Short mmCIF file of C-alpha atoms in Angstrom, two decimals:
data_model
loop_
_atom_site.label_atom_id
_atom_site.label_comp_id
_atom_site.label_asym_id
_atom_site.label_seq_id
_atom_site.Cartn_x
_atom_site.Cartn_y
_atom_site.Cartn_z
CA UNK A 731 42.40 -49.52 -40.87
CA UNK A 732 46.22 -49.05 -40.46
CA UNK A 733 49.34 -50.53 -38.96
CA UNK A 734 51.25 -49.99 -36.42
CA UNK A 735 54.57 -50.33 -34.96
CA UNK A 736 54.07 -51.16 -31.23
CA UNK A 737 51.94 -54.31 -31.97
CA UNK A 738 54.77 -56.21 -33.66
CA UNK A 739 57.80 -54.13 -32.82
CA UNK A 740 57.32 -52.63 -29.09
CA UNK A 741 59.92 -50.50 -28.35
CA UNK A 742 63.04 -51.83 -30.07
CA UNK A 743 65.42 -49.00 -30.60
CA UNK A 744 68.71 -51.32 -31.22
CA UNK A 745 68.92 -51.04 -34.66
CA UNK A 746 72.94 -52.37 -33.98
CA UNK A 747 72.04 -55.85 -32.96
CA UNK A 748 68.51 -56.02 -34.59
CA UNK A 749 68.69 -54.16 -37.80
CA UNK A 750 65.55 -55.34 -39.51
CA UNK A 751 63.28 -55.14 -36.62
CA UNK A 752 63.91 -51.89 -34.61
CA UNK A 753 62.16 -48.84 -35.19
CA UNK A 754 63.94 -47.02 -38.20
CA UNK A 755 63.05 -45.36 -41.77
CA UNK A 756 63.69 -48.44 -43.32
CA UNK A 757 61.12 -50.31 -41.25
CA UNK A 758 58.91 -48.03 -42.25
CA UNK A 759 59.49 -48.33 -45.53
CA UNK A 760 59.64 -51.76 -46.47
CA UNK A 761 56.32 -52.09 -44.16
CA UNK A 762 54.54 -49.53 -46.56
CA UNK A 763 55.73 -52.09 -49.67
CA UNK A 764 54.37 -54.47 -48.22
CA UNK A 765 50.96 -53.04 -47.00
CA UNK A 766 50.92 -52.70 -50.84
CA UNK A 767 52.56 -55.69 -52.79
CA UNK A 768 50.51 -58.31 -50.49
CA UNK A 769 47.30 -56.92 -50.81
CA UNK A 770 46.36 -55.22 -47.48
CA UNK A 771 46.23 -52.28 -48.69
CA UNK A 772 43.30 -53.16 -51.08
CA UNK A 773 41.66 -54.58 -48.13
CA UNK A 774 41.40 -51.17 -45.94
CA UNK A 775 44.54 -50.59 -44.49
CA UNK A 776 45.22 -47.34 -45.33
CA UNK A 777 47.49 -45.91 -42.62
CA UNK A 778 50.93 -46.85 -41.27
CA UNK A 779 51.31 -45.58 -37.31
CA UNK A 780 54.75 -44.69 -35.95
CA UNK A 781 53.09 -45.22 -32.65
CA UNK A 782 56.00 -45.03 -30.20
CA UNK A 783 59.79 -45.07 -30.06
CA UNK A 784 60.37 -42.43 -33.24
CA UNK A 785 62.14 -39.68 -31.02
CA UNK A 786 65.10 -38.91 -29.83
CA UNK A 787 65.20 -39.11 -25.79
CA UNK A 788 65.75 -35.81 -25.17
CA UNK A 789 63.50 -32.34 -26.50
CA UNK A 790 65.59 -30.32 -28.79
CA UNK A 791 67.51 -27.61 -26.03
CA UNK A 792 66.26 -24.20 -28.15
CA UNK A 793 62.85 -25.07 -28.53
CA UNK A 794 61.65 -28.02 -26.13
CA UNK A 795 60.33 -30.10 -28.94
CA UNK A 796 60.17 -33.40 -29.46
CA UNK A 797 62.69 -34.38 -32.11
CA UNK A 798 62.84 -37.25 -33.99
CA UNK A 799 66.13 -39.58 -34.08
CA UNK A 800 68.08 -38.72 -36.68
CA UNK A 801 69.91 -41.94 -36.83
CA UNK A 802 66.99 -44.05 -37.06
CA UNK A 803 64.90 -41.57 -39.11
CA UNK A 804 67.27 -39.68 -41.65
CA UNK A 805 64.71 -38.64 -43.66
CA UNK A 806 62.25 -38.37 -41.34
CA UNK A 807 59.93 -35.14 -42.97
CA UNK A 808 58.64 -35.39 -46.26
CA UNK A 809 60.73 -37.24 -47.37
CA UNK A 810 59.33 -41.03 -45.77
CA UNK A 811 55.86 -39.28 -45.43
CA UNK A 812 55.63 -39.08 -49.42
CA UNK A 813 57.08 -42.43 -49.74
CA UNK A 814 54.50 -44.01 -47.36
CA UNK A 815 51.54 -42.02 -48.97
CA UNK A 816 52.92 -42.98 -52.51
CA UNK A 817 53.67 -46.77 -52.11
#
Protein backbone atom coordinates (compact mmCIF):
# COMPACT_ATOMS: atom_id res chain seq x y z
CA UNK A 1 0.00 0.00 0.00
CA UNK A 2 1.39 3.58 -0.44
CA UNK A 3 0.49 7.24 -0.44
CA UNK A 4 -0.02 9.56 -2.61
CA UNK A 5 -0.02 13.14 -3.32
CA UNK A 6 -3.06 13.83 -5.59
CA UNK A 7 -5.59 12.35 -3.06
CA UNK A 8 -4.96 15.00 -0.40
CA UNK A 9 -2.94 17.59 -2.27
CA UNK A 10 -4.31 17.77 -6.07
CA UNK A 11 -2.35 19.90 -7.92
CA UNK A 12 -1.19 22.70 -5.60
CA UNK A 13 1.97 24.15 -6.97
CA UNK A 14 1.82 27.61 -4.82
CA UNK A 15 4.19 26.85 -2.41
CA UNK A 16 4.20 31.10 -1.85
CA UNK A 17 0.78 31.31 -0.36
CA UNK A 18 0.44 27.62 0.81
CA UNK A 19 3.79 26.53 1.99
CA UNK A 20 2.91 23.40 3.90
CA UNK A 21 0.52 21.98 1.51
CA UNK A 22 1.84 22.35 -2.12
CA UNK A 23 3.78 19.87 -3.78
CA UNK A 24 7.52 20.34 -2.66
CA UNK A 25 10.58 18.20 -1.12
CA UNK A 26 9.54 19.10 2.11
CA UNK A 27 6.06 17.65 1.67
CA UNK A 28 7.55 14.80 0.81
CA UNK A 29 9.53 14.57 3.49
CA UNK A 30 7.71 15.24 6.47
CA UNK A 31 4.93 12.80 4.81
CA UNK A 32 7.61 9.92 4.83
CA UNK A 33 8.09 10.81 8.91
CA UNK A 34 5.04 10.46 9.33
CA UNK A 35 4.15 7.24 7.32
CA UNK A 36 6.72 6.13 9.96
CA UNK A 37 6.34 7.85 13.48
CA UNK A 38 2.36 7.12 13.39
CA UNK A 39 2.45 3.70 12.56
CA UNK A 40 1.31 3.29 8.89
CA UNK A 41 4.11 2.19 7.86
CA UNK A 42 3.94 -0.98 10.09
CA UNK A 43 0.56 -1.43 8.75
CA UNK A 44 1.57 -1.88 4.83
CA UNK A 45 2.17 1.31 3.51
CA UNK A 46 5.24 0.99 2.03
CA UNK A 47 5.39 3.51 -0.84
CA UNK A 48 5.07 7.29 -1.07
CA UNK A 49 3.69 8.39 -4.86
CA UNK A 50 4.67 11.76 -6.30
CA UNK A 51 1.71 11.18 -8.50
CA UNK A 52 1.35 14.50 -10.33
CA UNK A 53 2.53 18.11 -10.23
CA UNK A 54 6.56 17.23 -9.57
CA UNK A 55 7.77 18.84 -12.97
CA UNK A 56 8.61 21.75 -14.23
CA UNK A 57 6.04 22.94 -17.12
CA UNK A 58 8.20 22.87 -19.74
CA UNK A 59 10.72 19.62 -21.14
CA UNK A 60 14.29 20.53 -20.66
CA UNK A 61 15.20 22.43 -24.43
CA UNK A 62 18.49 19.94 -25.16
CA UNK A 63 16.94 16.83 -24.45
CA UNK A 64 12.96 16.99 -24.36
CA UNK A 65 12.73 15.51 -20.94
CA UNK A 66 10.64 15.97 -18.38
CA UNK A 67 12.41 17.87 -15.62
CA UNK A 68 11.56 18.18 -12.31
CA UNK A 69 11.07 21.77 -10.56
CA UNK A 70 13.94 22.74 -9.09
CA UNK A 71 12.36 25.15 -6.75
CA UNK A 72 9.99 22.82 -5.33
CA UNK A 73 12.30 19.77 -5.53
CA UNK A 74 16.01 20.90 -4.77
CA UNK A 75 17.11 17.74 -4.07
CA UNK A 76 15.04 15.97 -6.10
CA UNK A 77 17.55 12.64 -7.12
CA UNK A 78 18.94 10.64 -4.55
CA UNK A 79 19.01 12.73 -2.40
CA UNK A 80 14.84 12.69 -1.16
CA UNK A 81 14.70 9.13 -2.74
CA UNK A 82 17.20 7.82 0.12
CA UNK A 83 15.49 9.87 2.63
CA UNK A 84 12.04 8.42 1.78
CA UNK A 85 13.43 4.78 1.53
CA UNK A 86 15.37 5.37 4.88
CA UNK A 87 12.67 7.04 7.12
Amino acid sequence: MGWMTWQRFRCQIDCHNYPDDCISEKLIKRTANKLVLDGWRDLGYRYVIIDDCWPERKRDSKTNEIVADYKRFPNVSCYLLSFVCGA
